[in-house]
Coordinates of C-alpha atoms in Angstrom, one line a residue:
X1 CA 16.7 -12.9 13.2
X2 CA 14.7 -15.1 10.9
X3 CA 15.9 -18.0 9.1
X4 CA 17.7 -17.6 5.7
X5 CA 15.0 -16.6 2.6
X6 CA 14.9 -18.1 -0.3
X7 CA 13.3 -17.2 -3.8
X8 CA 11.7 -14.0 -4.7
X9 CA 11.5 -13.0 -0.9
X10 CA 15.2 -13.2 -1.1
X11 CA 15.6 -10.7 -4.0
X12 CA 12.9 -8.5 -1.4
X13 CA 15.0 -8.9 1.9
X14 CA 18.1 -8.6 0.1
X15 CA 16.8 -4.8 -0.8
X16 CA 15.5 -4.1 2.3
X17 CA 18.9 -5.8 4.3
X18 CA 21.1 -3.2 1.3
X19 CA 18.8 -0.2 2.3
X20 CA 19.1 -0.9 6.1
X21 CA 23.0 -1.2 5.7
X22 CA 23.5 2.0 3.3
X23 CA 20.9 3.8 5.9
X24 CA 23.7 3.2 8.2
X25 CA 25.0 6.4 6.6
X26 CA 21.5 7.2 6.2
X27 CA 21.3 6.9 10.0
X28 CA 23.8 9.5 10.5
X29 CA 22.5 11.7 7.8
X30 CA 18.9 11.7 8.8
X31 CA 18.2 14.1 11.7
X32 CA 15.7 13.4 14.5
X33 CA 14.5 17.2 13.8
X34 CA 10.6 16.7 12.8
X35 CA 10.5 19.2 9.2
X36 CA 6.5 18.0 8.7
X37 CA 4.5 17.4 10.4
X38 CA 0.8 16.4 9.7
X39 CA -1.9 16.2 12.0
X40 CA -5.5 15.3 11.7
X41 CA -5.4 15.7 8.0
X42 CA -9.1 15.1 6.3
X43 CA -9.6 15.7 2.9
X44 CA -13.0 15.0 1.2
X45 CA -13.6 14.9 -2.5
X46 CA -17.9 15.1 -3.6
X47 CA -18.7 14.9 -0.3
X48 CA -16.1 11.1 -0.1
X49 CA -13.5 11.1 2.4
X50 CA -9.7 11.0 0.6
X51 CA -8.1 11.5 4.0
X52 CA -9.5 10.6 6.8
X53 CA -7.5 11.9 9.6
X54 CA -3.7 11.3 8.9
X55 CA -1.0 11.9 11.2
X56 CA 2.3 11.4 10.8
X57 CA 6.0 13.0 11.5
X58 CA 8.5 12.9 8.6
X59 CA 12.3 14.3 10.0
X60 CA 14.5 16.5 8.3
X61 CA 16.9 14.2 6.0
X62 CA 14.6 11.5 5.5
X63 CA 13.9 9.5 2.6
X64 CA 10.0 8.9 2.8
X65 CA 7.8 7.1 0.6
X66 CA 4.1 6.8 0.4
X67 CA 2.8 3.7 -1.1
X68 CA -0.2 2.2 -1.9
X69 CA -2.7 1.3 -4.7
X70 CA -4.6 4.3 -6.9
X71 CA -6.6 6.0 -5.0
X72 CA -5.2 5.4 -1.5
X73 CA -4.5 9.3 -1.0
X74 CA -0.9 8.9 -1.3
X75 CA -0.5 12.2 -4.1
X76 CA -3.5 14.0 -1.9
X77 CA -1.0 14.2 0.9
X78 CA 1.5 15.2 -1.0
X79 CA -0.5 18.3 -3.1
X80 CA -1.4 19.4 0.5
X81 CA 2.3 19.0 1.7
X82 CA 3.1 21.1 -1.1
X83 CA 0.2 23.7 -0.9
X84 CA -1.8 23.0 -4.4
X85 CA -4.5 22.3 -2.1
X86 CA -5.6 23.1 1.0
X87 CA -7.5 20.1 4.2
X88 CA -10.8 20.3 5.2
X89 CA -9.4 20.1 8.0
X90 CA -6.5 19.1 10.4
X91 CA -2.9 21.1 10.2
X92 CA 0.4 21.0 8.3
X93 CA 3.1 22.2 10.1
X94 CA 6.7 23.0 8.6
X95 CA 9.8 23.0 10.8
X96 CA 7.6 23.9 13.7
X97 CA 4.8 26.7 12.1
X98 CA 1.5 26.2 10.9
X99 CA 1.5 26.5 6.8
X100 CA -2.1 25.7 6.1
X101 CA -2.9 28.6 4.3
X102 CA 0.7 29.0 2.3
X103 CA 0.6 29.3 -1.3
X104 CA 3.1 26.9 -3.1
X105 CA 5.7 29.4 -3.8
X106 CA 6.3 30.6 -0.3
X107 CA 6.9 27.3 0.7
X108 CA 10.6 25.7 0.6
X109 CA 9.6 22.7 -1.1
X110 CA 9.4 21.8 -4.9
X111 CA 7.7 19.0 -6.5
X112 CA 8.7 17.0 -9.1
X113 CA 5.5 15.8 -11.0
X114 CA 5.5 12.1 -13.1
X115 CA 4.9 14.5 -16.5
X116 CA 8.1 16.6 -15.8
X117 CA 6.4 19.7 -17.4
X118 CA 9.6 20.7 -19.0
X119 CA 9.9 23.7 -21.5
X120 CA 10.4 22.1 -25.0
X121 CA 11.3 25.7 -26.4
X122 CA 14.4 26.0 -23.9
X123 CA 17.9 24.2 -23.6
X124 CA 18.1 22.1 -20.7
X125 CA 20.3 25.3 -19.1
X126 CA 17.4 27.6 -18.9
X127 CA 14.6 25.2 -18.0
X128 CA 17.0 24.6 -15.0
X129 CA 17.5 28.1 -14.5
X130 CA 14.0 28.7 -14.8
X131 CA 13.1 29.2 -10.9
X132 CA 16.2 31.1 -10.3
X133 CA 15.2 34.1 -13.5
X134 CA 12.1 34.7 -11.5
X135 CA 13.8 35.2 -8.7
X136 CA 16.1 37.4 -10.4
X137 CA 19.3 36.1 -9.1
X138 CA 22.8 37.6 -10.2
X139 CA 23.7 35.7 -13.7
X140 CA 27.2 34.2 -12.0
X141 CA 25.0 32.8 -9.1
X142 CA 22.3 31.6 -11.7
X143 CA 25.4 29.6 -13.7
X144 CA 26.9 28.2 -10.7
X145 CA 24.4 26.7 -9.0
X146 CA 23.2 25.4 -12.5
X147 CA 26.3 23.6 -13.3
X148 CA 26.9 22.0 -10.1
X149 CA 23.4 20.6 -10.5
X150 CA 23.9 19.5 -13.2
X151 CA 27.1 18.0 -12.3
X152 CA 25.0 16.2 -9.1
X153 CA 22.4 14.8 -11.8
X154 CA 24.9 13.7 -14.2
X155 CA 24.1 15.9 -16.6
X156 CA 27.6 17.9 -17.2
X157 CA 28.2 19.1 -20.5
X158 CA 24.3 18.6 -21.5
X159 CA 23.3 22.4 -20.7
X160 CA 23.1 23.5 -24.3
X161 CA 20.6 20.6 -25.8
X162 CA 17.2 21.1 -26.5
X163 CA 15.0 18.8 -23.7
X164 CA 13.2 17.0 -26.7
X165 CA 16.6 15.5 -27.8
X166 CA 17.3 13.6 -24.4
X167 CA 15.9 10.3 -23.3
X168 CA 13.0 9.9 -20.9
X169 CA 15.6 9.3 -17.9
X170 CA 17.9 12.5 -19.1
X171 CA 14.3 14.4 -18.7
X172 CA 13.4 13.3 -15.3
X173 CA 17.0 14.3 -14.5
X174 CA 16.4 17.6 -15.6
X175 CA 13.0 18.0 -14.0
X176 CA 14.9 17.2 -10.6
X177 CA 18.2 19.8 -11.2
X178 CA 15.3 22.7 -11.7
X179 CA 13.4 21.4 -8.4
X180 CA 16.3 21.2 -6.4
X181 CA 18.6 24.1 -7.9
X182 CA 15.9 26.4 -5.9
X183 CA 17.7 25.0 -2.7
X184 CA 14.3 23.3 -1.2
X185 CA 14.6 22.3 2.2
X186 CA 11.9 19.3 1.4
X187 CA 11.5 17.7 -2.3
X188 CA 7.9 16.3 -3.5
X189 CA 8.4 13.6 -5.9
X190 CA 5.0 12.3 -7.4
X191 CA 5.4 8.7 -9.2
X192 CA 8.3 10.2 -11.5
X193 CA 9.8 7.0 -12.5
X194 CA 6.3 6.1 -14.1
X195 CA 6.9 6.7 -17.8
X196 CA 10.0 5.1 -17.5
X197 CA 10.8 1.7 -18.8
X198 CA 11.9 -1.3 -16.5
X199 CA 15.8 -0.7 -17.0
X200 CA 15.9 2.7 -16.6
X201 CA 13.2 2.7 -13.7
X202 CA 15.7 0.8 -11.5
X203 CA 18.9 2.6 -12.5
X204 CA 16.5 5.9 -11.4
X205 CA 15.8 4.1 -8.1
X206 CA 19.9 4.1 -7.1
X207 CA 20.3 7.4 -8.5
X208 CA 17.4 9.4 -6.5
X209 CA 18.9 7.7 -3.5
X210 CA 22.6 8.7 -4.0
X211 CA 21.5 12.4 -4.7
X212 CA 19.3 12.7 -2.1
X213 CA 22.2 11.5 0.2
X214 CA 24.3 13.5 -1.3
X215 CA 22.5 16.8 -0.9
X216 CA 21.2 15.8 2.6
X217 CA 17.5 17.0 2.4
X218 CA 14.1 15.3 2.7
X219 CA 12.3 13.4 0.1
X220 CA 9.2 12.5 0.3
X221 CA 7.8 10.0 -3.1
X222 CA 4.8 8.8 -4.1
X223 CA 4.6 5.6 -5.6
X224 CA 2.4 2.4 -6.4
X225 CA 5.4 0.2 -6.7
X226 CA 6.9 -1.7 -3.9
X227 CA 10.2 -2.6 -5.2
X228 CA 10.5 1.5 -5.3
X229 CA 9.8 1.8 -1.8
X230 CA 12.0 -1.0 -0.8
X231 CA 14.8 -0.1 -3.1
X232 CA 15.0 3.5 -1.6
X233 CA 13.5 4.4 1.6
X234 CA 14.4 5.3 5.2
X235 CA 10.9 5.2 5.8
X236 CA 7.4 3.6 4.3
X237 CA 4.1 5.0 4.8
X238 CA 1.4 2.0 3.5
X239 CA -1.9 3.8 3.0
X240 CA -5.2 2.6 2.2
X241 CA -9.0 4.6 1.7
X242 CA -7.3 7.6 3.1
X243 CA -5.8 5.9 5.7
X244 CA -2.3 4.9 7.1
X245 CA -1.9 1.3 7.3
X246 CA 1.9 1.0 8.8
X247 CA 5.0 3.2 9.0
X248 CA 8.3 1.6 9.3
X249 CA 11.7 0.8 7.9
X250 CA 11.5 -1.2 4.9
X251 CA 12.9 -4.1 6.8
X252 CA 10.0 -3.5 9.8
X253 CA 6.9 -3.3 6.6
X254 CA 8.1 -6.8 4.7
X255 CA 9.0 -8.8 7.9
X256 CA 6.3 -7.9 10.3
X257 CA 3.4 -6.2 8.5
X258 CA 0.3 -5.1 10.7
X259 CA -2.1 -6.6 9.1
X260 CA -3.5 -9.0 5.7
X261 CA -3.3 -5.8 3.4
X262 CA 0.1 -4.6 4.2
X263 CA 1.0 -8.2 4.1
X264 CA -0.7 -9.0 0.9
X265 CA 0.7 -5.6 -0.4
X266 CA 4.5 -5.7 0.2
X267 CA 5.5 -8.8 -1.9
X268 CA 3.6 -12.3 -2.1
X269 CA 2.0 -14.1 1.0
X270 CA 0.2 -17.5 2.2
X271 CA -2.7 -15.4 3.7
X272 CA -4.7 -18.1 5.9
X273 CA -7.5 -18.0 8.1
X274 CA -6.6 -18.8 11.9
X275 CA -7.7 -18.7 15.2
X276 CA -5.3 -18.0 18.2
X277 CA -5.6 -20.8 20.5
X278 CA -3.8 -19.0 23.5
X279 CA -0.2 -17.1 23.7
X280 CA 2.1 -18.6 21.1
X281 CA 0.2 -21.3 19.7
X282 CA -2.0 -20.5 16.4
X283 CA -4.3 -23.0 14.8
X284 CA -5.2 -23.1 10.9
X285 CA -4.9 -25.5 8.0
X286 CA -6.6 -28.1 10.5
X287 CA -3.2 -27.8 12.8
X288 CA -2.1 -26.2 15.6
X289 CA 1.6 -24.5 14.7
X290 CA 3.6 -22.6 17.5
X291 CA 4.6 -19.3 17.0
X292 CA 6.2 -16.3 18.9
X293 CA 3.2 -13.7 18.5
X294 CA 1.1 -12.8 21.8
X295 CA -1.4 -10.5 23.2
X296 CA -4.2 -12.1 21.2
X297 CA -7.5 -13.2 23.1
X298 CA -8.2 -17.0 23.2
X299 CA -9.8 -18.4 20.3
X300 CA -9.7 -15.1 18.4
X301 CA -10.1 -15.3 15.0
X302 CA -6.8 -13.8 13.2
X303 CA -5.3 -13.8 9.4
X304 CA -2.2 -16.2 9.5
X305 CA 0.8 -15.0 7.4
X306 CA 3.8 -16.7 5.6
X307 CA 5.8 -16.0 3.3
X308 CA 6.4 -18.1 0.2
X309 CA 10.0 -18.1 0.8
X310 CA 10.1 -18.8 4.7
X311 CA 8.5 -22.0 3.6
X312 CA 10.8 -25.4 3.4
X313 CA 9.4 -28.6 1.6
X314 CA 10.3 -31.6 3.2
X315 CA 9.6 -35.4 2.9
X316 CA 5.9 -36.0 3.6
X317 CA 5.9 -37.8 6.8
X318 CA 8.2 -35.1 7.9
X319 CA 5.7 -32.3 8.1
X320 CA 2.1 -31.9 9.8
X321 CA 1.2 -30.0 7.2
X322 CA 1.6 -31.8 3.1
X323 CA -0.2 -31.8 0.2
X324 CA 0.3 -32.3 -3.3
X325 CA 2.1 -30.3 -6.0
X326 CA 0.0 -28.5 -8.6
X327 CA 2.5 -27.2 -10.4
X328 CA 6.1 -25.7 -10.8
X329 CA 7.1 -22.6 -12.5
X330 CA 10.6 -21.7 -13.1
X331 CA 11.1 -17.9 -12.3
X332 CA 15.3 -17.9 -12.9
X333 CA 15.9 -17.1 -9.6
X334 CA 13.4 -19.8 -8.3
X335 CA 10.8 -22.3 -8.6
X336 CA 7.2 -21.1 -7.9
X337 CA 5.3 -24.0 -6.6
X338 CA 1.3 -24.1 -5.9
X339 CA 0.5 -26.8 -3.0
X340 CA -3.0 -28.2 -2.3
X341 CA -2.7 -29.0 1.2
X342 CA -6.3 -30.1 2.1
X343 CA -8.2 -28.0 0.2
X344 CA -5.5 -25.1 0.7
X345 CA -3.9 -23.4 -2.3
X346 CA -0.1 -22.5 -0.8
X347 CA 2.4 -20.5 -2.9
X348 CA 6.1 -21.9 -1.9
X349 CA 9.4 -20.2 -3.3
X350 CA 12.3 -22.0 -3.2
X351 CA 15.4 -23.1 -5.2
X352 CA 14.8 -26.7 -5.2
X353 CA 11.9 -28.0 -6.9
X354 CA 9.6 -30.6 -6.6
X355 CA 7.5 -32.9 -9.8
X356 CA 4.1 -32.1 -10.3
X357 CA 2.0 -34.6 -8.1
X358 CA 4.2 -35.4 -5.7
X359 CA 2.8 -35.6 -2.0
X360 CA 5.4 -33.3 0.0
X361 CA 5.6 -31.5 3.4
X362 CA 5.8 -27.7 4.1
X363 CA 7.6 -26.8 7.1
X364 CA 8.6 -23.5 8.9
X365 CA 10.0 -22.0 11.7
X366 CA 7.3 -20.3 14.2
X367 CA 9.2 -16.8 14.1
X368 CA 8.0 -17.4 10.2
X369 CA 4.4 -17.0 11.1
X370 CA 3.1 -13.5 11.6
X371 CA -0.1 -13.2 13.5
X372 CA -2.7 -10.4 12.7
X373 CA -6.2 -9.1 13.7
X374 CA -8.4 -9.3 10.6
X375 CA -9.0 -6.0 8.8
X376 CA -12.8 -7.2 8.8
X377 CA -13.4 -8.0 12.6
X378 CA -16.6 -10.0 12.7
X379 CA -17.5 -13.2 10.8
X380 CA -21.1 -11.9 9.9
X381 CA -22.4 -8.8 8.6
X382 CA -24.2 -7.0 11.2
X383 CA -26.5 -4.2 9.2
X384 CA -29.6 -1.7 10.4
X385 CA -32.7 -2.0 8.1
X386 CA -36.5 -0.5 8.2
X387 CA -39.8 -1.9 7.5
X388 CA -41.3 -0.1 4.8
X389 CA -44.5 -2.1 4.7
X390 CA -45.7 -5.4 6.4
X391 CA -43.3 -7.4 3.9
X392 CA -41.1 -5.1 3.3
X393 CA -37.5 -4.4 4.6
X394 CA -35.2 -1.8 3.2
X395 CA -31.5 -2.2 4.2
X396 CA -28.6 -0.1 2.0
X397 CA -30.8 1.3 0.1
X398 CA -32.6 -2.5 -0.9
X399 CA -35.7 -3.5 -0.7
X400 CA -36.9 -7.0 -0.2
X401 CA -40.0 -8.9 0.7
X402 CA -40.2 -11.6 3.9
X403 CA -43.7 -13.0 4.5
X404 CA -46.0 -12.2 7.8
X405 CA -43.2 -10.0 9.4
X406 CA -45.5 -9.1 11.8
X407 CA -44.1 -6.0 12.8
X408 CA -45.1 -2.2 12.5
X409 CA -43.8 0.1 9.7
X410 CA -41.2 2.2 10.6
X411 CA -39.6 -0.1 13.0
X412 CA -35.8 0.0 13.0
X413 CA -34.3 -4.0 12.8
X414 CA -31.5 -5.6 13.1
X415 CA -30.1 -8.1 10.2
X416 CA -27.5 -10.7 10.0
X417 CA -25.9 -11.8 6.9
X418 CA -23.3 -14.5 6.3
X419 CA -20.5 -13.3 3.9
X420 CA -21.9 -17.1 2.2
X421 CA -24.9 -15.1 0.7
X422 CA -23.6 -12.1 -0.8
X423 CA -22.5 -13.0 -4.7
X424 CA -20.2 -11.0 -7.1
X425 CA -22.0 -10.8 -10.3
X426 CA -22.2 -8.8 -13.4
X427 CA -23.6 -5.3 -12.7
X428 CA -27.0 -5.7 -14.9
X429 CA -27.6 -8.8 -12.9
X430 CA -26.4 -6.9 -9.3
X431 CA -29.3 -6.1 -6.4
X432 CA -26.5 -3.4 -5.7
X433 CA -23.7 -1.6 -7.3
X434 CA -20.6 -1.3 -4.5
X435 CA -17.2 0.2 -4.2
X436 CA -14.6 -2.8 -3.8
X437 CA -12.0 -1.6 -1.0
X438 CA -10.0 -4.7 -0.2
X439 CA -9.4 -8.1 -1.8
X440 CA -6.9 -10.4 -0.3
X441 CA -6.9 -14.4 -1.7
X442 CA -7.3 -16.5 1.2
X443 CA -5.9 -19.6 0.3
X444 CA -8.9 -21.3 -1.1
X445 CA -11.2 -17.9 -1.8
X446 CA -10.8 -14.2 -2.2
X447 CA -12.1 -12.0 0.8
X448 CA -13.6 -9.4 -0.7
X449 CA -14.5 -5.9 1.6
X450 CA -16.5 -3.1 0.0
X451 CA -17.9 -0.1 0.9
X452 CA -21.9 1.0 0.1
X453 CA -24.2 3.9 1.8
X454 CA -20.9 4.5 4.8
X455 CA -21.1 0.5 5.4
X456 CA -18.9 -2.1 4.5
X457 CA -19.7 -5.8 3.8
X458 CA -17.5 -8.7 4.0
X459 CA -18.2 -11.8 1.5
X460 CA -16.4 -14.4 -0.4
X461 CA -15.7 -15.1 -3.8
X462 CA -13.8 -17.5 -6.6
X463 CA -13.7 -14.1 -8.8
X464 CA -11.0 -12.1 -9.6
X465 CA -12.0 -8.3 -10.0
X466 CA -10.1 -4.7 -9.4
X467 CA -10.0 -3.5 -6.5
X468 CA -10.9 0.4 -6.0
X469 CA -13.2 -0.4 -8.5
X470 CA -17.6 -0.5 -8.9
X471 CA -19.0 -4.3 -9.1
X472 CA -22.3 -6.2 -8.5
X473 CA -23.6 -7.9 -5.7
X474 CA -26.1 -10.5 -5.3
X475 CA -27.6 -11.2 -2.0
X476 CA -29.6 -14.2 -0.9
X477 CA -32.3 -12.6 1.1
X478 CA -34.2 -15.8 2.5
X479 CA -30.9 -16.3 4.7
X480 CA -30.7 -13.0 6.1
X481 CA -31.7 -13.0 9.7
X482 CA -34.1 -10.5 11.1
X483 CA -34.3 -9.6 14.6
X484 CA -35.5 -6.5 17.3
X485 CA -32.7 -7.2 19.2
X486 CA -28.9 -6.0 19.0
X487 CA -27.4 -9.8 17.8
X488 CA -24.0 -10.7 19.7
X489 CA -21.2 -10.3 17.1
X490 CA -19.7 -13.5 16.6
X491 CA -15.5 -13.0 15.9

């Protein structure tokens, strides 16, 4: 057990504690019975990978949620779950046979999509009793089932107005009756709650939960938003560049994430550079700090984690690790402190505060530091290039000159480049145009990680900029080391 939370973390662990005590029931109701399962799953999109070999087991029962930023491949999974379209490769299996090449409608899922597509022409009867017409069920059958879904999604008495006179949340209500009157066995929910506003959004969040209970089938939900997939699941599926980053109870992503994305992800984090001395001890911030973490190589280089919340300030001579305060934000349930602790920006929550420019001490428990291996493993970039001509190397698709080379054209080398000489700029001033994949704030920089000609570089900058987005680099190419020999990678 870790020590008591404060702050925003305590709004976050109070969520995930409610979820884990209501899955108590969801314990029960959830069945060990595998419905999908997906295996090897690659999608590509213009030749780009989307999915790059997913695997993953989702029980009958089970309230899952995929979450991560656009463009992750959260809603790919899910159109291929569904059957609007079809891997590259890899296999989709429902309740134990192969459904690869089954059209939508043979399926027994239904999707709800975040524009509910709703028939503005019909009464909020027939656009429920849409599915059921086409399949040309008896009328009595077609009114029952109906009006007890309607009934389930609060919506009793409603069956006669027009779907353009209810409010957004009465709409994604009635997009959810018609998907589910069709008795699916699995329901495909894809960012629904995104049109609606904050209020309403949560209220949603408890009410998708208590019918999906209720009804005892699988949902599986797409979503960006992590209070969502807190609030609601039995199970989280972080993804990232068409991968999967973690799966796990809510509970299992926000206290132990795998690694500085997750972590940076889920709720707010003191992401630090480290180095794990040895089992159990961890040094960064210019201290060593005791932990509980092992099964780490000596000296490896590892991303520290601790939450804002975990942290306690205390008198300054009572803590290895102080600073001063930079400022104090009131956030109702909180204070939201920044601390410069030698040249470290650290984000504390907590309910007491301290005054602006005082000289405190941060301490924590060493079950409150999570150890992780860096998503970037090496402290250089390691890179192939090509002479071109006898002062001319071409690496990425860049060329660049490097007097009396003294080496033949067409030779294959080996360059070195420190993350110290690669510069964000503006695209018209860029050497080269790259695809930003990860950017985590380290305390005193953002680590950037992009992706360029099926490479990615590591660098660091000051800037702020979006990630899964296009921006320019710079790179210093008098620094970059050239050799004939494979260099040792330095952790």
């Amino acid at each position: 057990d870790r020590s008591p939370s404060r702050g925003l973390g305590d709004v976050y662990k109070r969520q995930v504690q409610s979820r884990t005590t209501k899955s108590a029931k969801g314990d029960a109701i959830m069945s060990d019975k595998t419905i999908i399962k997906l295996e090897n799953l690659v999608f590509n999109y213009d030749g780009e990978p989307v999915l790059d070999g997913i695997n993953l087991s989702i029980h009958d029962k089970e309230f899952v949620t995929f979450l991560g930023p656009s463009g992750c491949g959260k809603t790919t999974t899910l159109r291929i779950i569904g059957g609007f379209i079809y891997p590259h490769s890899g296999n989709v299996y429902f309740d134990g046979k192969l459904i690869n090449e089954l059209p939508p409608h043979k399926r027994e899922v239904n999707t709800v999509f975040q524009r509910y597509a709703l028939f503005p022409h019909l009464n909020v009867f027939d656009n429920v009793a849409f599915g059921l017409k086409l399949k040309k069920l008896d009328k009595r059958e077609i009114n029952k089932r109906v009006k007890e879904m309607l009934e389930i999604v609060n919506l009793k008495g409603f069956d006669k107005r027009k779907v353009n006179q209810l409010s957004g949340g009465q709409q994604q209500r009635v997009a959810i009756a018609r998907a589910l009157v069709n008795h699916p066995k699995v329901l495909l929910l894809d960012e629904p709650l995104g049109a609606l506003d904050l209020k309403l959004r949560k209220e949603m969040q408890l009410e998708l939960k208590k019918i999906q209970q209720r009804l005892e089938i699988t949902f599986i939900y797409v979503t960006h938003d992590q209070e969502e997939a807190l609030t609601m699941s039995d199970t989280v599926v972080v993804m990232k560049d068409g991968e999967i980053q973690q799966v796990g109870t809510p509970q299992d992503i926000y206290n132990e994430p795998t690694n500085a994305f997750v972590a940076d992800f889920i709720g707010e984090s003191n992401i630090i550079d480290g180095v794990m001395i040895n089992d159990c001890l961890v040094s960064f911030n210019g201290h060593e700090f005791e932990c509980v973490d092992t099964g780490f190589g000596e000296n490896q280089p590892v991303d520290v984690v601790v939450r804002p919340e975990d942290i306690e300030i205390v008198a300054y001579e009572d803590s290895k690790l102080h600073g001063e305060v930079e400022s104090v934000v009131f956030k109702g349930v909180h204070y939201e402190m920044t601390i410069d602790c030698e040249g470290l920006k650290w984000l504390v929550q907590s309910t007491d505060s301290a005054q602006i420019g005082s000289k405190v001490g941060l301490k924590f428990d060493p079950f409150d530091i999570h150890i992780m291996n860096k998503l970037f493993p090496y402290a250089s970039n390691y890179l192939k290039g090509m002479v071109v001509d006898e002062n001319t190397v071409e690496f990425l698709g860049i060329r660049f000159e490097r007097q009396n080379l003294g080496l033949p054209v067409d030779t294959e080398v080996n360059l070195t480049i420190s993350p110290k000489d690669i510069e964000v700029v503006s695209e018209d001033h860029s050497d080269k145009i790259v695809y930003l994949e990860s950017m985590i704030y380290k305390g005193a920089y953002n680590e950037f990680i992009v992706y360029t000609e099926g490479e990615q570089l590591l660098f660091h900058s000051q800037n702020d900029e979006q990630v899964a987005t296009d921006i320019g680099i710079k790179i210093n190419f008098d620094n970059i080391v050239i050799s004939l020999k494979e260099p040792e990678k330095e952790e």
